[in-house]
Each structure stands twice: as C-alpha cells, then as structure tokens.
Short mmCIF file of C-alpha atoms and ligand atoms in Angstrom, two decimals:
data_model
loop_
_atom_site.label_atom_id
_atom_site.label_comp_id
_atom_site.label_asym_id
_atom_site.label_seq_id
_atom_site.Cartn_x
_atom_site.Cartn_y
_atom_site.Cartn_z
CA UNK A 1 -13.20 169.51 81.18
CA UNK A 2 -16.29 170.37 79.18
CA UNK A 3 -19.65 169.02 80.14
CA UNK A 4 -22.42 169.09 77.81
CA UNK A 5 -25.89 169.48 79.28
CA UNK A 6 -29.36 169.56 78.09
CA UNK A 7 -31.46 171.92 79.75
CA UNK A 8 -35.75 171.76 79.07
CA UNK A 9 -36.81 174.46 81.06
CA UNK A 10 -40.29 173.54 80.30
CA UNK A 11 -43.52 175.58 81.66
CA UNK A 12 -44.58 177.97 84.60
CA UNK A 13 -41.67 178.77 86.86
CA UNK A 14 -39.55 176.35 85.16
CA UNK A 15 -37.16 178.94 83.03
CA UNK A 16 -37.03 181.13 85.78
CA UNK A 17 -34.94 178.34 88.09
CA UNK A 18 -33.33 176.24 85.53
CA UNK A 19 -31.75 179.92 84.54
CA UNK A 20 -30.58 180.16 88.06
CA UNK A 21 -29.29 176.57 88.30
CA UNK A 22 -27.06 177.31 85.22
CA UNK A 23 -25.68 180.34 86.66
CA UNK A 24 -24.24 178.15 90.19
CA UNK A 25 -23.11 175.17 87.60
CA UNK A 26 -21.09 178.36 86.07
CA UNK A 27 -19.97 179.51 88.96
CA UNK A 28 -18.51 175.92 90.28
CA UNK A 29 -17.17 175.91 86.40
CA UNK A 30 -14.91 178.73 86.61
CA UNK A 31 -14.21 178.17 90.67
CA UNK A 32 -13.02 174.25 89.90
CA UNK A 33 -12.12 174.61 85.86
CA UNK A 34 -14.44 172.76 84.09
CA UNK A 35 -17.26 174.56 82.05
CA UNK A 36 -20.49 174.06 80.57
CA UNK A 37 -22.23 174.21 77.28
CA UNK A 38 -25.89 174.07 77.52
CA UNK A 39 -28.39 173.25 74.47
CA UNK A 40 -31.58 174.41 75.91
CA UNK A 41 -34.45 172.45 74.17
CA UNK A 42 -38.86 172.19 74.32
CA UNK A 43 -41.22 170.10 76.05
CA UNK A 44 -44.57 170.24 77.95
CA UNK A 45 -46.41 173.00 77.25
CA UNK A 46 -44.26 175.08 75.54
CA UNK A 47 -43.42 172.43 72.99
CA UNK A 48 -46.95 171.70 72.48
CA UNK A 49 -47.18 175.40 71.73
CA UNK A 50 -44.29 175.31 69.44
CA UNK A 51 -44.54 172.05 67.83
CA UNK A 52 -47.69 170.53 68.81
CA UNK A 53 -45.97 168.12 70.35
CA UNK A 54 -45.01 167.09 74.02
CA UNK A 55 -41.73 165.78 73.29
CA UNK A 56 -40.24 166.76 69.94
CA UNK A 57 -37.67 164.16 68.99
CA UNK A 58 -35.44 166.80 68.67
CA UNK A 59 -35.47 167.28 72.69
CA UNK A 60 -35.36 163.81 73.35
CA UNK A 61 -32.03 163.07 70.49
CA UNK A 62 -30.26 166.24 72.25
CA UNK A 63 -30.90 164.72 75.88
CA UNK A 64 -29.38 161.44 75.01
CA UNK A 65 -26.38 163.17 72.81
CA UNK A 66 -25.45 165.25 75.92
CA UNK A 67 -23.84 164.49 78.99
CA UNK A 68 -26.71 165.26 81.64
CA UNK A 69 -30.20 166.90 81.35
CA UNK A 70 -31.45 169.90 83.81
CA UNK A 71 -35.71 170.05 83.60
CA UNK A 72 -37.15 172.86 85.40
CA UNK A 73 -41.18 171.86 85.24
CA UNK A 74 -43.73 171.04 83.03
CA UNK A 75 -47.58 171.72 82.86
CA UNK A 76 -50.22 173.90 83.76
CA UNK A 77 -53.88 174.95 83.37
CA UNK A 78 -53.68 175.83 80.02
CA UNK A 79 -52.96 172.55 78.21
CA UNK A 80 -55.46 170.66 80.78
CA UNK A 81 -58.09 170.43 78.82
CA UNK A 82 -55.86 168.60 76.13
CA UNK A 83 -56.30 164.39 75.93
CA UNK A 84 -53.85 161.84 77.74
CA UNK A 85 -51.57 161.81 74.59
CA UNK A 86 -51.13 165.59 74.29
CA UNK A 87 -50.76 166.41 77.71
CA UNK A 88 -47.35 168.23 79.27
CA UNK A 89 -46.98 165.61 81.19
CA UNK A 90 -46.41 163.03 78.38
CA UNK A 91 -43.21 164.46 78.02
CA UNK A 92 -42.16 163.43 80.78
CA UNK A 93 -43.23 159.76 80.62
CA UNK A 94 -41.55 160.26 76.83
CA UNK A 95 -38.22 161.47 78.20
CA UNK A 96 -38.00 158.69 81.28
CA UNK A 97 -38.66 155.83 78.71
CA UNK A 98 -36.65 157.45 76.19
CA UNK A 99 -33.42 157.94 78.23
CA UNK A 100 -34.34 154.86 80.65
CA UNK A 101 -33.62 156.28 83.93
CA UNK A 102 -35.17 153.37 85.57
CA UNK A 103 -34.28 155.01 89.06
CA UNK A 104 -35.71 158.02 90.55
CA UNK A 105 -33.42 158.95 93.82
CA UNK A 106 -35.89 161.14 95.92
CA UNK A 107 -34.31 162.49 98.93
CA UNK A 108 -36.97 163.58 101.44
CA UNK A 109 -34.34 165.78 103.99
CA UNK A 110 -35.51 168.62 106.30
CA UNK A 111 -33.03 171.36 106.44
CA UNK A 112 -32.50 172.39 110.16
CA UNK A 113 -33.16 175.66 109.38
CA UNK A 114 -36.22 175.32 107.85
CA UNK A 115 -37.53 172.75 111.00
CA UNK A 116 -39.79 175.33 111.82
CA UNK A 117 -41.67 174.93 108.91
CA UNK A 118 -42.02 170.83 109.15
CA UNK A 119 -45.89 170.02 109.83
CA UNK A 120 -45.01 167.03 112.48
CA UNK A 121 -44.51 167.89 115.85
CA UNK A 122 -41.27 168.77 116.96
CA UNK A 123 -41.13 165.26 119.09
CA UNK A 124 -41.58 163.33 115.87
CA UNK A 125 -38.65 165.09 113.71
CA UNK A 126 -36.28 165.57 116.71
CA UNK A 127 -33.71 163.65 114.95
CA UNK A 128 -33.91 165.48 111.81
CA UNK A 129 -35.80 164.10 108.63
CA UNK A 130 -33.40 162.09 106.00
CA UNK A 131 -34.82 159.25 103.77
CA UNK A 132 -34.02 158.50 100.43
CA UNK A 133 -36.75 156.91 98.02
CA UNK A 134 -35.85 155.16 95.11
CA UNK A 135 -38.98 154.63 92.93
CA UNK A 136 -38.71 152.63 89.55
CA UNK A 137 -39.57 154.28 86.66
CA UNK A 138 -39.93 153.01 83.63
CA UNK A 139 -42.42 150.26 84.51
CA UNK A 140 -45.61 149.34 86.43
CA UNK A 141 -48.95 150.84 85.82
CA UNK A 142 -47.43 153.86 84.04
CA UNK A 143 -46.41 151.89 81.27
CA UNK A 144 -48.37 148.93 81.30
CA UNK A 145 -51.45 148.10 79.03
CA UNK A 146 -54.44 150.11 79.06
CA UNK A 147 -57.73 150.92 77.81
CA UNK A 148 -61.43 150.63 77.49
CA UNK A 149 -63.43 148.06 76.42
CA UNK A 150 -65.65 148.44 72.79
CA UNK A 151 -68.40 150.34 74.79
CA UNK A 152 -66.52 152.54 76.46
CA UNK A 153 -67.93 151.61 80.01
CA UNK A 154 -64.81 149.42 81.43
CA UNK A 155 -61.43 150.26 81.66
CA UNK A 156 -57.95 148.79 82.76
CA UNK A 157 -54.52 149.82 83.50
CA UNK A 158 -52.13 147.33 84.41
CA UNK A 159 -49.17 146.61 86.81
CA UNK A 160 -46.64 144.57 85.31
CA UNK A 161 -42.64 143.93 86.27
CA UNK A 162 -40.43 141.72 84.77
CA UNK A 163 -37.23 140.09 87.07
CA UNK A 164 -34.57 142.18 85.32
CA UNK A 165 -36.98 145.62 85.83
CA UNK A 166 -37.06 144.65 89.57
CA UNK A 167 -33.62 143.42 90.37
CA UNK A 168 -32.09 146.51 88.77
CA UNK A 169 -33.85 148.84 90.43
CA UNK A 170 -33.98 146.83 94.02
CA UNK A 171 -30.00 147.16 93.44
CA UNK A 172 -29.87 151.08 93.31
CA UNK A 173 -31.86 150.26 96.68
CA UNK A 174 -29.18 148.27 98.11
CA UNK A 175 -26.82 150.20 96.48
CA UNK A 176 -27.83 153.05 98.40
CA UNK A 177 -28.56 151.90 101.56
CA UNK A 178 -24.86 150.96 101.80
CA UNK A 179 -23.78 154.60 101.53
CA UNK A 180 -26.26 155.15 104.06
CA UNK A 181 -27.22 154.29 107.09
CA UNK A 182 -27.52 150.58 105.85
CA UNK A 183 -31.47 150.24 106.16
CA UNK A 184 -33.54 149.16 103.25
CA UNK A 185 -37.22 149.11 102.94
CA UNK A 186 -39.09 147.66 99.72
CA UNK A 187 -42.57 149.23 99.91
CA UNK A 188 -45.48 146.74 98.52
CA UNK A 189 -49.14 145.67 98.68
CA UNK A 190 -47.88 142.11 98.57
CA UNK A 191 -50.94 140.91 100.35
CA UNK A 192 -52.55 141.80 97.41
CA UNK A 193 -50.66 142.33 94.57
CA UNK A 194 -48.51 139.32 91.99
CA UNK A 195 -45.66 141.65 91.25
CA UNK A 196 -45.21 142.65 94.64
CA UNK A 197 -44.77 138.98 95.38
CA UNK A 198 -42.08 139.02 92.75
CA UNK A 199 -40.56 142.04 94.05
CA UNK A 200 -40.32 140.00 97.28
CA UNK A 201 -38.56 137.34 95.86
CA UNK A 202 -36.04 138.85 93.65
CA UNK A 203 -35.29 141.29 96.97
CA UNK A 204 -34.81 137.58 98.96
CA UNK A 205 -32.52 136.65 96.32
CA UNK A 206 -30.51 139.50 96.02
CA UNK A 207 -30.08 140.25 99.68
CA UNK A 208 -27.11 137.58 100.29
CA UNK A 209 -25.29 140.45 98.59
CA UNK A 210 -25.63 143.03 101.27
CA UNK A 211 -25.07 141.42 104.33
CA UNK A 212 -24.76 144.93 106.14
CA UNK A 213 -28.12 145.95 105.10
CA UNK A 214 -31.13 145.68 107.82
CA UNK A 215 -33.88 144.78 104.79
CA UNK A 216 -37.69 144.95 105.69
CA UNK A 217 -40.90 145.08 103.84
CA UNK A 218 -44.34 147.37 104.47
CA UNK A 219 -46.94 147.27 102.96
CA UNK A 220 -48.04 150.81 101.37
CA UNK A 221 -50.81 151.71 103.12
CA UNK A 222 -48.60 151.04 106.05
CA UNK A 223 -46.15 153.00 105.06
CA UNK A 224 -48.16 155.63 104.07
CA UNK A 225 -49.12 155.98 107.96
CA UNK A 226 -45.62 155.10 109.57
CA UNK A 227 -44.25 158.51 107.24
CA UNK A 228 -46.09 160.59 109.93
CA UNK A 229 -46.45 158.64 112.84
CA UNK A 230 -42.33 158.19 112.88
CA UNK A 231 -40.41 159.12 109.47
CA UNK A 232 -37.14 158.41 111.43
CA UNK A 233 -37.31 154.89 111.07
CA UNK A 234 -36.76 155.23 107.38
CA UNK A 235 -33.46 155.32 106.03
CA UNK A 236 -33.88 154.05 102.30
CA UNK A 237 -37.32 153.19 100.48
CA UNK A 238 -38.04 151.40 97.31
CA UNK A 239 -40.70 151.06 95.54
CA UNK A 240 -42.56 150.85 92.48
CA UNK A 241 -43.65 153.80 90.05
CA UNK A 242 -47.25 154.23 91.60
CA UNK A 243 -46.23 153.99 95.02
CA UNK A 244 -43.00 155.79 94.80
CA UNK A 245 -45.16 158.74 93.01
CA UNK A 246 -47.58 158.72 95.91
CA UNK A 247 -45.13 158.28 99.08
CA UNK A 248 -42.26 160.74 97.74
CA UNK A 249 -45.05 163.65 97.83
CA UNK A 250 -46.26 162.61 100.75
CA UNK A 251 -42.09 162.26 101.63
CA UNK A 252 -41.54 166.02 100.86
CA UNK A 253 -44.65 167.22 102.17
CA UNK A 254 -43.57 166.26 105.79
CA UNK A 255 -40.18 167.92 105.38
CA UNK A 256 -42.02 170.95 105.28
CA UNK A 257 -39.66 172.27 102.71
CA UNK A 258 -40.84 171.13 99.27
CA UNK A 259 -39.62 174.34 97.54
CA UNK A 260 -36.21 172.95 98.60
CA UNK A 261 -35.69 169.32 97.46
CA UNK A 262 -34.18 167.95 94.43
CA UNK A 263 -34.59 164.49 92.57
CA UNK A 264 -32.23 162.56 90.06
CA UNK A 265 -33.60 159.66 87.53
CA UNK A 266 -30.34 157.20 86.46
CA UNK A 267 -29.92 154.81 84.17
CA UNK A 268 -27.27 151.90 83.54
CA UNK A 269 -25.45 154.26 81.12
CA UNK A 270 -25.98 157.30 79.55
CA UNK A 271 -27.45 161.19 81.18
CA UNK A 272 -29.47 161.20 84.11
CA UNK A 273 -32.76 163.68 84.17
CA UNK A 274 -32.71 165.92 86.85
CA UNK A 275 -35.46 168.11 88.31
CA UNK A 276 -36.43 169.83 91.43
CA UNK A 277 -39.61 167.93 92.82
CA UNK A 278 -42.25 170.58 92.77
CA UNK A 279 -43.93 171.66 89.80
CA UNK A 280 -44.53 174.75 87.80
CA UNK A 281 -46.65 177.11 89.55
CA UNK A 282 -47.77 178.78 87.17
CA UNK A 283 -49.46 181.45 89.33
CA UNK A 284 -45.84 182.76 90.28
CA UNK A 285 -44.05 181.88 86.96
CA UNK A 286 -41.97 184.91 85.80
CA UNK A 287 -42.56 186.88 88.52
CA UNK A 288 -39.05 186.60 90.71
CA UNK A 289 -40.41 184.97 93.24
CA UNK A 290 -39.69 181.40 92.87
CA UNK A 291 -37.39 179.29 95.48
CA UNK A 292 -34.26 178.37 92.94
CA UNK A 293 -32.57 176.30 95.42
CA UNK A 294 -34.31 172.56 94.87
CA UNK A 295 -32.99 173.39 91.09
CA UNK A 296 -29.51 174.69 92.28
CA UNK A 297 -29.60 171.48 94.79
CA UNK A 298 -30.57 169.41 91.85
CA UNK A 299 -27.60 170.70 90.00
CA UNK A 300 -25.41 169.36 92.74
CA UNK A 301 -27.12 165.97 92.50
CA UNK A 302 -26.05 166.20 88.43
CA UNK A 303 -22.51 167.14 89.29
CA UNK A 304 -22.64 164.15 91.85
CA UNK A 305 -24.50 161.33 89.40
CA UNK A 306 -23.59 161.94 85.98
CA UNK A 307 -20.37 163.92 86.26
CA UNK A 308 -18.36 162.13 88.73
CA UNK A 309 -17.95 165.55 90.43
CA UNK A 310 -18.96 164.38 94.04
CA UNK A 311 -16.43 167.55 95.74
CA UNK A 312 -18.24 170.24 93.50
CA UNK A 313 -21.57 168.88 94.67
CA UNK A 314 -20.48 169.34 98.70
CA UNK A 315 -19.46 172.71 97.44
CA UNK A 316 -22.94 173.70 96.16
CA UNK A 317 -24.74 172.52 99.21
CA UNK A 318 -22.44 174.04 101.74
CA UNK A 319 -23.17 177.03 99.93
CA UNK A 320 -26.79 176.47 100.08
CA UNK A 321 -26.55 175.79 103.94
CA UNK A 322 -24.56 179.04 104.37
CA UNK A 323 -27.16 181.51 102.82
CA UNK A 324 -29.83 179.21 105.07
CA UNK A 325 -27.43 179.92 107.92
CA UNK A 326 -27.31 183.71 107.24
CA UNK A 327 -31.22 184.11 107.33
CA UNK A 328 -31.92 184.49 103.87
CA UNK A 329 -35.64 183.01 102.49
CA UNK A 330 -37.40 183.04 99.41
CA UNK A 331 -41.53 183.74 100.43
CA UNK A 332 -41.70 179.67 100.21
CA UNK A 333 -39.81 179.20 102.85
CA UNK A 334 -40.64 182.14 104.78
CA UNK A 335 -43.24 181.19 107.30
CA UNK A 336 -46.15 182.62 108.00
CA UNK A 337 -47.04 186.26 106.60
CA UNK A 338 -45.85 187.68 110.27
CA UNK A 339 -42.59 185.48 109.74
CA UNK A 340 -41.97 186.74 106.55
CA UNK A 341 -42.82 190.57 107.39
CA UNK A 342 -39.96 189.90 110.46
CA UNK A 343 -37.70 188.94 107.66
CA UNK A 344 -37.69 192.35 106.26
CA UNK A 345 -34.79 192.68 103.50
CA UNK A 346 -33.70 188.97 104.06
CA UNK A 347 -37.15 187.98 102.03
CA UNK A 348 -35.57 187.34 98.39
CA UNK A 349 -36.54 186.90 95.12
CA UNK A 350 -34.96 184.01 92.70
CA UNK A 351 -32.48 186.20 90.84
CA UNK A 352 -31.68 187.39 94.23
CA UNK A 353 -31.22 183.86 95.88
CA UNK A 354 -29.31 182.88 93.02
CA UNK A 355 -26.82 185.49 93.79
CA UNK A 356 -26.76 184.74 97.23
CA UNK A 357 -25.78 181.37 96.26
CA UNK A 358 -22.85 182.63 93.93
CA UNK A 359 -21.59 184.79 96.43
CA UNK A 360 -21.29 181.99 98.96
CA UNK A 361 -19.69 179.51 96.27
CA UNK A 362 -16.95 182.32 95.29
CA UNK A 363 -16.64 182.81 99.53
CA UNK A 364 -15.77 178.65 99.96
C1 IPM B 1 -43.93 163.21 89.39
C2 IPM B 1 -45.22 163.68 88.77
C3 IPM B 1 -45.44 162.91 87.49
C4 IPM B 1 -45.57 161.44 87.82
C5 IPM B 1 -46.64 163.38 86.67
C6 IPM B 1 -46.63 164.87 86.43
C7 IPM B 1 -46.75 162.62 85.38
O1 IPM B 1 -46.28 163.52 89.67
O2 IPM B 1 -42.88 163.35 88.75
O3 IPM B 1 -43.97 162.71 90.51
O4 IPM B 1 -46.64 160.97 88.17
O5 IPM B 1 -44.56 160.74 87.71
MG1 MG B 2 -45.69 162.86 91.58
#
C-alpha cells in the first residue's frame, strides 16, 4: 500500500532528521511492501522567509490531504525579534488547530542504556522511567481570548474548556491507560481553577467506563514535585495545554534522554502531526551532528497511529534498541566529554546513525 505523508521539515536541525526519518520509513517500505510518497512543504522560519508567512495555506491544505504529517522543528533566533503573529511558532498553533489533533501523546521513557545519563539518582529510576502524558491541545489558554486593555497597561489570557473539549481528550486518557498499566492521573489546579473543576467532573462521569483504571487527581504544582521525588508512580497523565506543555519538558528532562523521545498529536479523524520533542538547535543545524533517533522513533509512532502499522513500528524500535545495544551514540547522548572521548569511533553523526538504523532494520 501507498501512504502519503506530509513532511515540514521546518528550521535549525529540523531537515537534517526529518531526512533521516524518511530514509527508516523507506527502509520498513521496501522490508514490509508498502511505500511512501512524501510532499515536503514550509513553515516556521523558513516559510516566513519564503512567504512571509508562518503557515502558508498551502502547508496546512497538503497536511490535511495526506495521510500523516512528519515535522522536524521550528524556530530560532533569527525570527525572535518578530511579533506574536509572525512568529515560527504560530505555525505550529496554526497546524494543531488546523488539523485538530486535540491529543498530544508524550511518552516520557528512559532507555536502559542511556540510564546513565538520567539526572535522578539511581534509587529513584530503579524501575526504569515510563509515563505517558496526554496534554490537550487545541484549547485552554493557548487559544482562549486575549489582550490588552485601551492603555496598554493590563492584559489577559484566558483558560477556557468546554465538556466535549474535556471528555474527548480525558478519553484518549482512559483510552490509554487501558493499554497500559491501567493508572490514570488528571493533572489540575482545581483548588483554584473553574475548568479544572469541570475537568473533575466530566473525569467522575466518565470513569464508570473504565472500571480497571486506578484514576487519581494532583494538583500541578504537586505534580510538578512528585516527577522527581518518585516518577514511578506515574503511569498515564492528562492534562491541559499549559500544564501538559510545562510537565512533558519537565517529563523528558528527567529521562535524561531528550534527544531521544518522540511525540504524536491525534485527532478523531484525519493525519496525526508528529514530531520529535526537542527543538531546532540551531547552533548544530546542518552540521551532522544531530541525534535522528526521537524523529526515526517518531516515525514509528506514525506507522503505529495513523497507519495502522503497529508490527512495523516494533520493528523500528527494536532496531533502535539494537544500535543502543551495540554502543553506538550520537554526542547527545554521549556523556560527558571523557565518556564520549572513550567512545572513540562509536561517536556518530546523524547520517551515520541513520545508517546504523537501516542496517539494523534490513538485519531483523
Ligand atoms: C511545545 C512547544 C510549543 C508549545 C511552543 C514552541 C509554541 O513548547 O510543543 O511543547 O508551547 O506548545
Ligand atoms: Mg513545550
């Protein structure tokens, strides 16, 4: 069968591991018979430089006419200076609305190999590191009313959910935590805030559904603390766009390897976005030096999500973990400059990764 995907490559290091993504999709393509045809389109920066726009409607038409979309990164310190409505990062708001992928899936997962590299103590993470948040978003502040008042001295943003926004998001929660290990946490300020009273309720509603699922709440300043003091009690988080924005960097920080995790954005219907989490360090971009395998994980999360292909996506981690196994690193993932000097010829650059993970895929 023939997939059609979208691919924004976007700014920094962004073409340099959405290129090597495309290569593994190939490479599970010709291994499993299916291919792909990519249409590889602007935004962030380099459609502002093109177009003068963040998201040309072009981009956003072929996202939604394709089958899933692959986004490598957008921004940098170039188009800071620019105001809200021109910024790279617009694009991205543009492209979530536009498609309505209402449900970011953030998996937070240390890699064994990489435990090393994990800033908690080793007592904290012995059980490994695995949580899953789902943050909304298409709603909440992001999207909410803003602005200043006449004088230009006040100024308001504003949280708002409706039922519907909650309960279908809450459900991917659910959802989830049933193909896990059955725990769901909403994550709130419900002390404080109306819609996280109404995020309550709708969860107390719904829960009859899921009689499996242990269900809690925490507040998020709470939770913001328990990450550290003992990830491990997570399984499942959900939350709203804010929050989930906040905790799912804070998520991948303690993993220790944010160069390596990947991130899907669903919808009812229609292509999911997918991106690695990090962004486009644009102090490295071009250079062959990048970490490709968040994007090639994120492909495997696109095979999974919008493609139905759940055996091709095993076969791209396994091949990940393999070239893990066999010592290879990209300087991201490296350790310290005495690690990474120990490494000798097993430090990589992306092309070189990217191979790695071809060879391992052709080897399954
Ligand atoms: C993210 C980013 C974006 C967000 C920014 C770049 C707009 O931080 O994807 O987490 O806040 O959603
Ligand atoms: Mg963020």
């Amino acid at each position: 069968m023939n997939y059609k995907i979208t691919t924004i490559p976007g700014d920094g290091i962004g073409p340099d591991i959405v290129r090597e993504g495309c290569r593994v999709l190939d490479a599970i393509g010709k291994k499993c018979g299916h291919s792909f045809t990519y249409t590889e389109t602007l935004a962030g920066g380099a459609a502002l430089d093109a177009t003068g726009e963040p998201l040309p409607k072009a981009t956003l038409d072929a996202c939604l006419a394709s089958d899933a979309v692959l986004l490598g990164a957008v921004g940098g310190p170039k188009w800071d200076v620019l105001p809200g409505a021109k910024r790279p990062e617009k694009a991205l708001l543009g492209l979530r609305a536009g498609m309505n992928v209402y449900a970011n899936l953030r998996p937070a997962l240390m890699f064994p190999q990489l435990s090393a590299a994990c800033p908690l103590k080793p007592e904290i993470v012995a059980k490994g590191l695995d949580i899953l948040i789902v943050r909304e978003l298409t709603g909440g502040i992001y999207f909410g009313d803003r602005g200043r008042n006449d004088k230009g001295d006040s100024a308001w943003d504003t949280e708002a959910y409706s039922i519907p926004e909650i309960e279908r998001v809450v459900k991917i929660g659910f959802d989830s935590a049933m193909k896990r290990s059955k725990k769901l946490c909403v994550v709130d300020k419900a002390n404080i805030l109306e819609t996280s009273r109404l995020w309550r309720e709708v969860t107390e509603r719904m829960k009859a559904s899921y009689p499996e699922v242990e269900l809690s709440y925490m507040y998020v300043d709470n939770a913001a603390m328990q990450l550290v003091r003992n990830p491990g009690q997570f399984d499942v988080i959900v939350t709203s766009n804010m929050f989930g924005d906040i905790l799912s960097d804070e998520a991948s920080q303690i993993t220790g390897s944010i160069g390596m995790l990947a991130s899907a954005s669903l919808g009812d219907s229609g292509p999911g976005l997918y991106e690695p989490i990090h962004g486009s360090a644009p102090d490295i971009a071009g250079k062959d030096i990048a970490n490709p395998l968040a994007t090639i994980l994120t492909c495997a999360m696109l095979l999974r999500y919008s493609l139905g292909l759940g055996v091709e996506a095993c076969m791209i981690e396994t091949a990940v973990e393999r070239v893990l196994d066999e010592g290879w690193r990209t300087a991201d993932i490296a350790g310290s400059a005495r690690d990474r000097e120990a490494l000798a010829d097993k430090l990589v650059g992306t092309k070189k990764m990217g191979d790695l993970v071809l060879k391992a895929i052709e080897a399954l």
